[in-house]
PDB file of N, CA, C and O in Angstrom:
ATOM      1  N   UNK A 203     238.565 -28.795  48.068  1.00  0.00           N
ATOM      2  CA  UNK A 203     238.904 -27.394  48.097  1.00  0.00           C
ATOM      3  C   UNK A 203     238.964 -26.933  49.559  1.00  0.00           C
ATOM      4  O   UNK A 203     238.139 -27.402  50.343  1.00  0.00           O
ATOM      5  N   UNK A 204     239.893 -26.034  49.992  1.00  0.00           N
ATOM      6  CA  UNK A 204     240.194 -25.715  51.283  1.00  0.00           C
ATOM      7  C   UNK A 204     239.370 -24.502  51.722  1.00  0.00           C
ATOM      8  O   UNK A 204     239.209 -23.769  50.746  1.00  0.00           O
ATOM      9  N   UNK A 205     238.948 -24.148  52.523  1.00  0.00           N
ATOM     10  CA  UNK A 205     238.235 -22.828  52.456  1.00  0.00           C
ATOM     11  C   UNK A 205     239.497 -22.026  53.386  1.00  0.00           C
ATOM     12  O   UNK A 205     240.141 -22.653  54.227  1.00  0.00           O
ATOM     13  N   UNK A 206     239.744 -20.529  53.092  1.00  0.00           N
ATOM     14  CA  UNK A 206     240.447 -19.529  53.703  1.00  0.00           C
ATOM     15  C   UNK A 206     239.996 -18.952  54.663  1.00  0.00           C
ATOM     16  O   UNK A 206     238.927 -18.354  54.543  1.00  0.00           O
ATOM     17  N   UNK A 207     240.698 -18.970  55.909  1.00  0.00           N
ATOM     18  CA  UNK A 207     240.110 -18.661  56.608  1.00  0.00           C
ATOM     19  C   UNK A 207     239.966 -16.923  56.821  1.00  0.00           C
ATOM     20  O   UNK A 207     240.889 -16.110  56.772  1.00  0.00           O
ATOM     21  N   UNK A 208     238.507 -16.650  57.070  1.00  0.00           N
ATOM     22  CA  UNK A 208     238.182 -15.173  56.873  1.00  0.00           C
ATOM     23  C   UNK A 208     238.834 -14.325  58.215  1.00  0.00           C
ATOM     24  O   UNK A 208     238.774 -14.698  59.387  1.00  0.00           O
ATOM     25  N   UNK A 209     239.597 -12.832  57.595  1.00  0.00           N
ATOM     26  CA  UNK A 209     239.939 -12.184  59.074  1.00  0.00           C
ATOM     27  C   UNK A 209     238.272 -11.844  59.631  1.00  0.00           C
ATOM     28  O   UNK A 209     237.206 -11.675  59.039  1.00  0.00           O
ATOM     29  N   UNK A 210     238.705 -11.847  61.142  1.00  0.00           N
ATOM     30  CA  UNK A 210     237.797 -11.040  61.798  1.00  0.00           C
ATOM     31  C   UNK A 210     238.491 -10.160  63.169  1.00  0.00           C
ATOM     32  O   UNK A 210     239.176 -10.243  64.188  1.00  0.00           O
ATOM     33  N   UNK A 211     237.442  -8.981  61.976  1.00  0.00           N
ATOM     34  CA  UNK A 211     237.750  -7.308  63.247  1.00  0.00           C
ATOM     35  C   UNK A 211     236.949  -6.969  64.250  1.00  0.00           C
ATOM     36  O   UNK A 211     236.021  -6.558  63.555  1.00  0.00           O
ATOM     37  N   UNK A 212     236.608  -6.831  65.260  1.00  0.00           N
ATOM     38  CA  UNK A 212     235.707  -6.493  66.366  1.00  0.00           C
ATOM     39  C   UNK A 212     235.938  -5.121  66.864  1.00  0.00           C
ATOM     40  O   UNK A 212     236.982  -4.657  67.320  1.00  0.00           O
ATOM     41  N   UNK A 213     234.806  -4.556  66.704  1.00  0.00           N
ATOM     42  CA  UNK A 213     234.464  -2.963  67.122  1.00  0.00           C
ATOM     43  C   UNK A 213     234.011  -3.140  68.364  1.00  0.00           C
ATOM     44  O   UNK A 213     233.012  -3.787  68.679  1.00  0.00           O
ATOM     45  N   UNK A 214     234.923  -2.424  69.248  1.00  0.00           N
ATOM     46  CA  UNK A 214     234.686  -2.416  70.458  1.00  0.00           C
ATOM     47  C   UNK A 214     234.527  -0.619  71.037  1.00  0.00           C
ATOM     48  O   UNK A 214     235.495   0.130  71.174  1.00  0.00           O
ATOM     49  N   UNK A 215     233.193  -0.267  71.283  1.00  0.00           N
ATOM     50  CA  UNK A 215     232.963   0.847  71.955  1.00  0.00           C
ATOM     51  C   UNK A 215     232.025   0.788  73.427  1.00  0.00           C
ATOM     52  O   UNK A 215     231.420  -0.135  73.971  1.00  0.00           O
ATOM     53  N   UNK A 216     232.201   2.110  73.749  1.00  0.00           N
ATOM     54  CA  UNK A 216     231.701   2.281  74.964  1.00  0.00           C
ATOM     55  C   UNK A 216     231.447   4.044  74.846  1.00  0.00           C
ATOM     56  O   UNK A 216     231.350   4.810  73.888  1.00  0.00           O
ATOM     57  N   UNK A 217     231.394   4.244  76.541  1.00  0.00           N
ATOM     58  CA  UNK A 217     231.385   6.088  76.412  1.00  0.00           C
ATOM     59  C   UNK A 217     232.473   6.247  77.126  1.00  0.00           C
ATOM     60  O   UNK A 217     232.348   7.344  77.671  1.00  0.00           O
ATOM     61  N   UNK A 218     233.854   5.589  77.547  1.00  0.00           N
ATOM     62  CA  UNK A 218     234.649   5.995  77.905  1.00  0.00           C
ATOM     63  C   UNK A 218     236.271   5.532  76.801  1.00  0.00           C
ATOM     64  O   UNK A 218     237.357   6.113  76.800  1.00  0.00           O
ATOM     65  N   UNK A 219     235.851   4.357  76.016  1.00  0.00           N
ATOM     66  CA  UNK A 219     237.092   3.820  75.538  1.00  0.00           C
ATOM     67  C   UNK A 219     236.415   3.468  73.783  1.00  0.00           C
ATOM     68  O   UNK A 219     235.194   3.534  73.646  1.00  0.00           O
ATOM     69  N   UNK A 220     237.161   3.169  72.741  1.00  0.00           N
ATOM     70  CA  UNK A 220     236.702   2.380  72.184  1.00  0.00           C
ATOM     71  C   UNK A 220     238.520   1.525  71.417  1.00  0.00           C
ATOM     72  O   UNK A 220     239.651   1.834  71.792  1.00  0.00           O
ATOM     73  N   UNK A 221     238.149   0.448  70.307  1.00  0.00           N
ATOM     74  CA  UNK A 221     239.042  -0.201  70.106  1.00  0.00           C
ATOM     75  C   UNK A 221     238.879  -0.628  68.790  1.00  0.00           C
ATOM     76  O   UNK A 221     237.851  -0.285  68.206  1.00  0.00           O
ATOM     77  N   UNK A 222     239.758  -1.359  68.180  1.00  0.00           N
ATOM     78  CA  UNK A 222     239.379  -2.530  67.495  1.00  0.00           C
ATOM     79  C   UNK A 222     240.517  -3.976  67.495  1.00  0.00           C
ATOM     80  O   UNK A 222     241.744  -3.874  67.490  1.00  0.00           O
ATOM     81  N   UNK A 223     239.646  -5.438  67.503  1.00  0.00           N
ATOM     82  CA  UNK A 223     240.539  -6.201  68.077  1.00  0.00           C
ATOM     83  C   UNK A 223     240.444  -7.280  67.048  1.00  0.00           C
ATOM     84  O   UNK A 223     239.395  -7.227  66.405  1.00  0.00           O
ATOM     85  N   UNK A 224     241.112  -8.069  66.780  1.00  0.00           N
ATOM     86  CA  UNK A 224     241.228  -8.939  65.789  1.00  0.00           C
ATOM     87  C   UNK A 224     241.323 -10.870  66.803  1.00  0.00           C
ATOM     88  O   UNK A 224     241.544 -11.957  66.268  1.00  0.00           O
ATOM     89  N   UNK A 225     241.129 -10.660  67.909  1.00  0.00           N
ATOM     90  CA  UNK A 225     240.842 -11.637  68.980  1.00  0.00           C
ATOM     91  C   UNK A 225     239.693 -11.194  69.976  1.00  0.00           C
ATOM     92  O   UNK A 225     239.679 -10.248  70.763  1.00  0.00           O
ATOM     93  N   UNK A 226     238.467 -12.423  69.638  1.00  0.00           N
ATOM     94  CA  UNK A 226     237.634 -12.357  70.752  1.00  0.00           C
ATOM     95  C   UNK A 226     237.859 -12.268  72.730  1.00  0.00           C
ATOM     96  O   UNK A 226     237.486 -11.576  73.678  1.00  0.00           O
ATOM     97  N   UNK A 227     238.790 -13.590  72.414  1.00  0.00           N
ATOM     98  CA  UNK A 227     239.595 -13.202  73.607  1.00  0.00           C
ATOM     99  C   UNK A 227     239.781 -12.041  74.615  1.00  0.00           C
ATOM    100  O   UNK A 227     239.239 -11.870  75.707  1.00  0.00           O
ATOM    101  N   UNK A 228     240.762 -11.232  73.904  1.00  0.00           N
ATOM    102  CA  UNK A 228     240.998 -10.481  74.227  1.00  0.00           C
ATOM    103  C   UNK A 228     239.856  -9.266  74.196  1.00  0.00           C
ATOM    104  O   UNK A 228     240.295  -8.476  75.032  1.00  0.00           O
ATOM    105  N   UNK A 229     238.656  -8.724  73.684  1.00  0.00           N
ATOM    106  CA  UNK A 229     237.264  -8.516  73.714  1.00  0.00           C
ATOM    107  C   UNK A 229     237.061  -8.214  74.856  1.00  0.00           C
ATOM    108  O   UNK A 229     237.066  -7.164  75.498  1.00  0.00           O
ATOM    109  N   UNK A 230     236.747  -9.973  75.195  1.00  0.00           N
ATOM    110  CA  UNK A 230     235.893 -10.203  76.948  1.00  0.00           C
ATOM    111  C   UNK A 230     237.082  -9.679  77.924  1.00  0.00           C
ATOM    112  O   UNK A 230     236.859  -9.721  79.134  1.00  0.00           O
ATOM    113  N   UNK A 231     237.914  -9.351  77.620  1.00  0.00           N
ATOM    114  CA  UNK A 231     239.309  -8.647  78.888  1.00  0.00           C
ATOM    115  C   UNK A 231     238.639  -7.604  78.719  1.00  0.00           C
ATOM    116  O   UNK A 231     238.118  -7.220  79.766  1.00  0.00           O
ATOM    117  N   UNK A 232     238.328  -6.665  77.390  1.00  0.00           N
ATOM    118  CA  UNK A 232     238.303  -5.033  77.577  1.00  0.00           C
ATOM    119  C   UNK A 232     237.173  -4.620  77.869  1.00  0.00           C
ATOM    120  O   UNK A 232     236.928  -3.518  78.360  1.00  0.00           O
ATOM    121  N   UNK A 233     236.189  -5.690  77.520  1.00  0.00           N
ATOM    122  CA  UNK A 233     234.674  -5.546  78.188  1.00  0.00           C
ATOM    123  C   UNK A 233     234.415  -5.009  79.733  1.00  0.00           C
ATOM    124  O   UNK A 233     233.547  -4.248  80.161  1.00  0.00           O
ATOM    125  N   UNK A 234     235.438  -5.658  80.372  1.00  0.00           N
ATOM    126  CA  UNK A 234     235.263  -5.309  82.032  1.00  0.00           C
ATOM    127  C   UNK A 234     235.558  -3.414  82.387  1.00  0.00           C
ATOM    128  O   UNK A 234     235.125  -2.683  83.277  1.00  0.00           O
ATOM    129  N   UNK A 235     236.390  -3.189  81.332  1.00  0.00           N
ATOM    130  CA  UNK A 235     236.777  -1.717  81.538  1.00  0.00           C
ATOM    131  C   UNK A 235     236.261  -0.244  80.549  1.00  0.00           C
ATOM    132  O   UNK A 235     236.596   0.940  80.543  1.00  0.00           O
ATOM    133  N   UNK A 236     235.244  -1.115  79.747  1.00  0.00           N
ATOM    134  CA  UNK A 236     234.692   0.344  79.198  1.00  0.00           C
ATOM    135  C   UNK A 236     233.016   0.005  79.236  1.00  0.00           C
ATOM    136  O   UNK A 236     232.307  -0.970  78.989  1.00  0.00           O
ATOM    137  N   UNK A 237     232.834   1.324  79.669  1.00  0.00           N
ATOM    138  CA  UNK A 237     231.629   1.461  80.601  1.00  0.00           C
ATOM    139  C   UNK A 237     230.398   1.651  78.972  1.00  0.00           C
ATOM    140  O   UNK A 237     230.665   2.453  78.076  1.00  0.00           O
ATOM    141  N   UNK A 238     229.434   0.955  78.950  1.00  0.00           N
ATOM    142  CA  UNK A 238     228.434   1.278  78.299  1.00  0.00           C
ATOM    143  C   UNK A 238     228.569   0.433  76.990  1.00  0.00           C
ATOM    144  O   UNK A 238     228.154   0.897  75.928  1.00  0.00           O
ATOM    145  N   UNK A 239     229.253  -1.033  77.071  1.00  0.00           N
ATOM    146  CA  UNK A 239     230.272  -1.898  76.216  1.00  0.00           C
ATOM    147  C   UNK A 239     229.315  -2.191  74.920  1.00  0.00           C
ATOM    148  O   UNK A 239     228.228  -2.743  75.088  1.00  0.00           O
ATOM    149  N   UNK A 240     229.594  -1.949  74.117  1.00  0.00           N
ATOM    150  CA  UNK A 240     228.872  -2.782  72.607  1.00  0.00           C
ATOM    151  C   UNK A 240     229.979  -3.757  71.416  1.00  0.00           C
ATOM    152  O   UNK A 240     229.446  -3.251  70.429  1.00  0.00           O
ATOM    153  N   UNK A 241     230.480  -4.205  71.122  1.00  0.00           N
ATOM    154  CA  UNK A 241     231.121  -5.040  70.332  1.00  0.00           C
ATOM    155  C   UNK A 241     230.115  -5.707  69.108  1.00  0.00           C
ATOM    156  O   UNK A 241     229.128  -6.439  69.185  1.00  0.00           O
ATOM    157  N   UNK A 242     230.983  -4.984  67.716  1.00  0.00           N
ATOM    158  CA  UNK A 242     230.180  -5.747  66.611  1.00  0.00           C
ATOM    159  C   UNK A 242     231.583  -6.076  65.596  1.00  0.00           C
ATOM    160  O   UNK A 242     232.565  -5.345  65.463  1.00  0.00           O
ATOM    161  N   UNK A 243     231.310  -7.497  64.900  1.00  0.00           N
ATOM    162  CA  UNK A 243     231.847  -7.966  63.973  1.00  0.00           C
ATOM    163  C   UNK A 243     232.188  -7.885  62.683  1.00  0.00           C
ATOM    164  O   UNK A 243     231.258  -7.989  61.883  1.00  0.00           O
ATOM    165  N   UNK A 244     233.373  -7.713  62.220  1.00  0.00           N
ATOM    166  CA  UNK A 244     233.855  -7.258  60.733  1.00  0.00           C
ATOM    167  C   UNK A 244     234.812  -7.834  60.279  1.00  0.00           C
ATOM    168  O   UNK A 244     235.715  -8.464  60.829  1.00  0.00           O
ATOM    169  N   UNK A 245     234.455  -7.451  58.527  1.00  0.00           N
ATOM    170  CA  UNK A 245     235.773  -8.564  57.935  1.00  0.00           C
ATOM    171  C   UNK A 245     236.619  -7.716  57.581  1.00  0.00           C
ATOM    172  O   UNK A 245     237.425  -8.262  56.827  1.00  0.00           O
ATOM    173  N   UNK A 246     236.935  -6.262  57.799  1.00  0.00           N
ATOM    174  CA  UNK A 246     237.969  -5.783  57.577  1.00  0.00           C
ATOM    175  C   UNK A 246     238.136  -4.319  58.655  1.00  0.00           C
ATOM    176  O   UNK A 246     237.265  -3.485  58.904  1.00  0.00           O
ATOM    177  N   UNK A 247     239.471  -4.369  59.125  1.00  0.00           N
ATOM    178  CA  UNK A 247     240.183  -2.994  59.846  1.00  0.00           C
ATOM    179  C   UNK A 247     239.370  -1.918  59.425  1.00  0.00           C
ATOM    180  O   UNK A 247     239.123  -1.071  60.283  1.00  0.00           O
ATOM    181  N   UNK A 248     238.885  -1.759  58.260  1.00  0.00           N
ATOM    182  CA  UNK A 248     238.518   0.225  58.365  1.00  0.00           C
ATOM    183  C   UNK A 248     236.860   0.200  58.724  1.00  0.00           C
ATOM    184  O   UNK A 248     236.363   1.193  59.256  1.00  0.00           O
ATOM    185  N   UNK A 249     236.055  -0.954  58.414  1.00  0.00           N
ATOM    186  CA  UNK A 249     234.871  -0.928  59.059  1.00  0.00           C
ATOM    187  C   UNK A 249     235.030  -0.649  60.740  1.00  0.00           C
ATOM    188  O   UNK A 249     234.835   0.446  61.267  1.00  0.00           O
ATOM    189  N   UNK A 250     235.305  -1.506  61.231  1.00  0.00           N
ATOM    190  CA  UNK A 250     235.518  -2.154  62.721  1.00  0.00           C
ATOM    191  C   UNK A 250     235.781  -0.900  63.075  1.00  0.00           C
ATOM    192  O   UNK A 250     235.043  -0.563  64.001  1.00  0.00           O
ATOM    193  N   UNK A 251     236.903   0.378  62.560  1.00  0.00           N
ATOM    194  CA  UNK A 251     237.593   1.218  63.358  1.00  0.00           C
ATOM    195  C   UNK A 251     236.734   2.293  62.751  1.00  0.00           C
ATOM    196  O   UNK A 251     237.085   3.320  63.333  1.00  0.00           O
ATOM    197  N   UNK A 252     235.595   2.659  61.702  1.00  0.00           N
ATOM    198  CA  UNK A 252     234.809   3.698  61.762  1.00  0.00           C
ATOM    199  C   UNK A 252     233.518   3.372  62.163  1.00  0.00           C
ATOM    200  O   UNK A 252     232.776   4.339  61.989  1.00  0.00           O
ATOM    201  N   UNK A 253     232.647   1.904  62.872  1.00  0.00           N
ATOM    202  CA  UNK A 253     231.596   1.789  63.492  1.00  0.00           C
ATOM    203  C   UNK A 253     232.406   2.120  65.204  1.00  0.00           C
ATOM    204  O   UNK A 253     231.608   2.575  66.024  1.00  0.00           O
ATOM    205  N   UNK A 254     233.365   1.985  65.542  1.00  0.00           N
ATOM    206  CA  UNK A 254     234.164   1.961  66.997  1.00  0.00           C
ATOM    207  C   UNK A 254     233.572   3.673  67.210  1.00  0.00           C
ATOM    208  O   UNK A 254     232.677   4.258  67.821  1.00  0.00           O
ATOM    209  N   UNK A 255     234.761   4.009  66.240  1.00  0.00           N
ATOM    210  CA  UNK A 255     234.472   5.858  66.363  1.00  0.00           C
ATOM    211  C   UNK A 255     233.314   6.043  66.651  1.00  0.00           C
ATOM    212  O   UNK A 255     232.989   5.993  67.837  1.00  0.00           O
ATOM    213  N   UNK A 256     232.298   6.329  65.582  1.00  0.00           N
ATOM    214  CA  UNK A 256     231.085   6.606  65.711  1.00  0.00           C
ATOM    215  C   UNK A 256     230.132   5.886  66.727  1.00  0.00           C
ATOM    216  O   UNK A 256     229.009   6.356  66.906  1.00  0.00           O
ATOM    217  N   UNK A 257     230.350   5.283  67.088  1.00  0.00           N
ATOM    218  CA  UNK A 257     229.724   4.431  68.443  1.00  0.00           C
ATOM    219  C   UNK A 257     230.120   5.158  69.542  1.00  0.00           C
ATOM    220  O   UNK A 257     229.331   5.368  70.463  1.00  0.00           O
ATOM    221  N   UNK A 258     231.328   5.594  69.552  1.00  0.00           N
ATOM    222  CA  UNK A 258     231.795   5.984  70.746  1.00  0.00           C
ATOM    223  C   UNK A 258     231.604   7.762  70.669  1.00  0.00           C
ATOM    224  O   UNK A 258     231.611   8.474  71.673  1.00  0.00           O
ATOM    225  N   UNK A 259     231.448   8.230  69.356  1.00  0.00           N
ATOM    226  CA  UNK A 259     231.472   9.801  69.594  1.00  0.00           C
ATOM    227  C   UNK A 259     229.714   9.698  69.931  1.00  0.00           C
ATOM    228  O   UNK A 259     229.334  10.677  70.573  1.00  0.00           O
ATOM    229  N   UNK A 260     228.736   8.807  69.646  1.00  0.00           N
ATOM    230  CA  UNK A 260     227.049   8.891  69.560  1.00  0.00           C
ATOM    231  C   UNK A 260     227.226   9.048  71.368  1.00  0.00           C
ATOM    232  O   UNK A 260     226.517   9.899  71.904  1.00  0.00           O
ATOM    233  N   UNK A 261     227.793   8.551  71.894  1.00  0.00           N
ATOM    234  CA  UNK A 261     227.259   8.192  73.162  1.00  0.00           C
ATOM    235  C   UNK A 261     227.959   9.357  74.113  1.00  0.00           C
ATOM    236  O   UNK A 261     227.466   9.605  75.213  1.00  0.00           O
ATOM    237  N   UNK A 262     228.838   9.882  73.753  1.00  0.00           N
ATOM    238  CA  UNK A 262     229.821  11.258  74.230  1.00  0.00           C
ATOM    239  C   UNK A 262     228.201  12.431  74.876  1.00  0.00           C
ATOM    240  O   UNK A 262     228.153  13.057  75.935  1.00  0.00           O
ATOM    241  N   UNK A 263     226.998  12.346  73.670  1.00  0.00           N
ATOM    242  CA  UNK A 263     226.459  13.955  74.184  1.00  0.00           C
ATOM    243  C   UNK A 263     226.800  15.202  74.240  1.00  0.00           C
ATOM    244  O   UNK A 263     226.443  16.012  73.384  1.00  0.00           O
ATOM    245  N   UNK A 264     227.448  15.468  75.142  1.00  0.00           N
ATOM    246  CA  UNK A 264     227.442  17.335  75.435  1.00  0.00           C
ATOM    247  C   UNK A 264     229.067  17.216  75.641  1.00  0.00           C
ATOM    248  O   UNK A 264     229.655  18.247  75.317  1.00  0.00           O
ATOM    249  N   UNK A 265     229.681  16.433  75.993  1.00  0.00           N
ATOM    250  CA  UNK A 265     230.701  16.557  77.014  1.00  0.00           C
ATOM    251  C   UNK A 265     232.026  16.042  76.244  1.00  0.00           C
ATOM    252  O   UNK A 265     233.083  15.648  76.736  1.00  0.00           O
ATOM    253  N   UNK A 266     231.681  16.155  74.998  1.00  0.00           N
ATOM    254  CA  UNK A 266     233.003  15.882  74.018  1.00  0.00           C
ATOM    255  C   UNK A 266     234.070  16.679  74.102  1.00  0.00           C
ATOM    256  O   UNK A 266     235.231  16.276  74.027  1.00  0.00           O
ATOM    257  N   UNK A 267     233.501  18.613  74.364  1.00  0.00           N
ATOM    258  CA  UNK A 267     234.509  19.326  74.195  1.00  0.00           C
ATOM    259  C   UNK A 267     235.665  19.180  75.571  1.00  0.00           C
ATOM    260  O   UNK A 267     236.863  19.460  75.625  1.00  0.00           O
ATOM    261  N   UNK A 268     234.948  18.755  76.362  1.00  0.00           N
ATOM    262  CA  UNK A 268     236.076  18.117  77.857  1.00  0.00           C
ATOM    263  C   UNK A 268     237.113  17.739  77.783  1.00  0.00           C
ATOM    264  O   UNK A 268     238.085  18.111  78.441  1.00  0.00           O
ATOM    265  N   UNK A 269     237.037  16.482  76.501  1.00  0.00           N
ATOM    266  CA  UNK A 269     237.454  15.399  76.598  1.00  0.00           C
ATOM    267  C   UNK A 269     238.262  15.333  75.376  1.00  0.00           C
ATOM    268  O   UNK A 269     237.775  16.046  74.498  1.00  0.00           O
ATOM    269  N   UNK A 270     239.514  14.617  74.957  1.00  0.00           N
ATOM    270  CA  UNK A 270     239.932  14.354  73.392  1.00  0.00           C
ATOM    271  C   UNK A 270     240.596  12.515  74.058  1.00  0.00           C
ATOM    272  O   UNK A 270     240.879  12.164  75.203  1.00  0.00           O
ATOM    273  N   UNK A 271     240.629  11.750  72.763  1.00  0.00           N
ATOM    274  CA  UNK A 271     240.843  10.855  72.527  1.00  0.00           C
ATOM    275  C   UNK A 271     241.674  10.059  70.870  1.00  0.00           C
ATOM    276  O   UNK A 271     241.158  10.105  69.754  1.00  0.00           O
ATOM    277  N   UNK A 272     243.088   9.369  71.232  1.00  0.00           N
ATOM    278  CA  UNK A 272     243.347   9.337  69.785  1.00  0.00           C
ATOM    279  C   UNK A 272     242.879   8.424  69.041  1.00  0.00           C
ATOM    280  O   UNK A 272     242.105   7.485  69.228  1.00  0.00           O
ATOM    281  N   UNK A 273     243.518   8.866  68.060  1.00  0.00           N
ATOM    282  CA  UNK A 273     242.657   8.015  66.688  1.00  0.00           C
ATOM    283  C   UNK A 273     243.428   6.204  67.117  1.00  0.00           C
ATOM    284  O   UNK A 273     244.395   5.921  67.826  1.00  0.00           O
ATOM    285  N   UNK A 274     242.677   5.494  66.487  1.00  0.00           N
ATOM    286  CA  UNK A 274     242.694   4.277  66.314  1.00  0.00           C
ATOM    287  C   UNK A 274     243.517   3.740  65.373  1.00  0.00           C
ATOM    288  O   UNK A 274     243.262   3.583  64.179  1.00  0.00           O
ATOM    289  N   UNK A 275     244.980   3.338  66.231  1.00  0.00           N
ATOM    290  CA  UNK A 275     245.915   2.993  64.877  1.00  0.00           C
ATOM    291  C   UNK A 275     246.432   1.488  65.080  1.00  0.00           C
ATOM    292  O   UNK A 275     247.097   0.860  64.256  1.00  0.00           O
ATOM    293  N   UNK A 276     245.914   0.937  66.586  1.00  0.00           N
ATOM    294  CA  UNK A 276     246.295  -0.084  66.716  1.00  0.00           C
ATOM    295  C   UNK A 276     245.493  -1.347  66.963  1.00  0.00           C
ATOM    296  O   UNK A 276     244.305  -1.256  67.272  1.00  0.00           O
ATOM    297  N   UNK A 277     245.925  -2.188  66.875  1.00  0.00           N
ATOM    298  CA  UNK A 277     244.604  -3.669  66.686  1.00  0.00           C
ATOM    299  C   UNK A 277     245.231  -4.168  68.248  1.00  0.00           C
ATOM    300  O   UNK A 277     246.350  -3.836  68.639  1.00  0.00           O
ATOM    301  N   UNK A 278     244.144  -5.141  69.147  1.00  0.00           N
ATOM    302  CA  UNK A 278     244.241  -5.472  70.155  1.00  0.00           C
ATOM    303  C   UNK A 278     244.741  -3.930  71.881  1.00  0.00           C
ATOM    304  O   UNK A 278     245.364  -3.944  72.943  1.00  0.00           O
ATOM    305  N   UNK A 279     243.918  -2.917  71.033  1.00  0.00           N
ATOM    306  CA  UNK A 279     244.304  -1.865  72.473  1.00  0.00           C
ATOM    307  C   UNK A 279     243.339  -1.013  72.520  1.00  0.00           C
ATOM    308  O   UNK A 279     242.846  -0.465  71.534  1.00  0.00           O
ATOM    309  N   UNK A 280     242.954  -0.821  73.864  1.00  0.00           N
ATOM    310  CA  UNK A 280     242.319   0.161  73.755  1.00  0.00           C
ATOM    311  C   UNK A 280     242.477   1.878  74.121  1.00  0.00           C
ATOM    312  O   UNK A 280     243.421   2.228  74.829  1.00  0.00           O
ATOM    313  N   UNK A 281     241.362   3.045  73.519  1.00  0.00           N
ATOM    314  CA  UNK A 281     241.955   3.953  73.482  1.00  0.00           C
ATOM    315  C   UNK A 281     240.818   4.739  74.438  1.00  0.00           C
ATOM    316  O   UNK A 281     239.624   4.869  74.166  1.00  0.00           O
ATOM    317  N   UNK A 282     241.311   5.081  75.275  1.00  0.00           N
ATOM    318  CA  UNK A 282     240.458   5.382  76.301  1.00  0.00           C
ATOM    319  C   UNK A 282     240.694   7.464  76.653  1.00  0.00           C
ATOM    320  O   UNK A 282     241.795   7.951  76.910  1.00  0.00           O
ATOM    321  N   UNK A 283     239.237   8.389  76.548  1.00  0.00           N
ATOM    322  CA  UNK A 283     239.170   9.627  76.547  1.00  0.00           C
ATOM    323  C   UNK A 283     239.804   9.922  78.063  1.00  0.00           C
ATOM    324  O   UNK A 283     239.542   9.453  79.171  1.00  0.00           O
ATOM    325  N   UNK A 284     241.015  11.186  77.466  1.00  0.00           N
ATOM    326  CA  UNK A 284     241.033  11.562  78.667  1.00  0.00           C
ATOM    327  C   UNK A 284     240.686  13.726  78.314  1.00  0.00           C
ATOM    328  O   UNK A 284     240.403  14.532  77.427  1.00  0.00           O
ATOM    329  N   UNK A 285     241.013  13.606  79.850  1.00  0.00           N
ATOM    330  CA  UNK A 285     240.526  15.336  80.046  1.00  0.00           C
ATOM    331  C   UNK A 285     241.451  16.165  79.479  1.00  0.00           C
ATOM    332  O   UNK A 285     242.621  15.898  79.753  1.00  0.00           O
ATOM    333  N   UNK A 286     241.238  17.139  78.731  1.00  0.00           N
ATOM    334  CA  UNK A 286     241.882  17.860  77.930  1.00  0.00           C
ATOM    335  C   UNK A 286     242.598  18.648  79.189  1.00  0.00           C
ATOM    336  O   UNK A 286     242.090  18.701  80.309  1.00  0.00           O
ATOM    337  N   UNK A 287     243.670  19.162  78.885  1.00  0.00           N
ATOM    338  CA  UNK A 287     244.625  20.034  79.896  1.00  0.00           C
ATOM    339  C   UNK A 287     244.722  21.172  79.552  1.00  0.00           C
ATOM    340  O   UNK A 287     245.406  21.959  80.207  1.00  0.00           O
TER     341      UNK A 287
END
């Protein structure tokens, strides 16, 4: 019997970016650029992209209303807060 191989999603947050990536690889690239880095493992897209969120809004504090950031629609990118205008 063959075993299938399982997807894996990676939640990638910080307090400036967060993501979700479906290559470790590519991970240790985005690691260098978001400040306060945590990465945890999942077997499916909507976990990975609502522990990302919430990882990344816990660590925001006071200074959310500054800032907006979009939603998470893509695998392998990251989405990094910028200053509201």
């Amino acid at each position: 019997m063959k075993n299938k191989k399982k997807n894996k999603f990676y939640s990638v947050s910080g307090c400036n970016a967060y993501g979700v990536f479906d290559s470790y690889e590519q991970v240790m690239v985005a690691q260098k650029y978001i400040g306060a880095f945590k990465c945890k493992r999942f077997d499916n897209f909507e976990d990975a992209k609502y522990e990302a969120e919430e990882r990344f809004w816990n660590l925001q504090k006071d200074v959310f209303t500054e800032y907006e950031i979009q939603e998470i629609r893509r695998i392998n990118w990251c989405y990094y807060k910028k200053k509201c205008l």
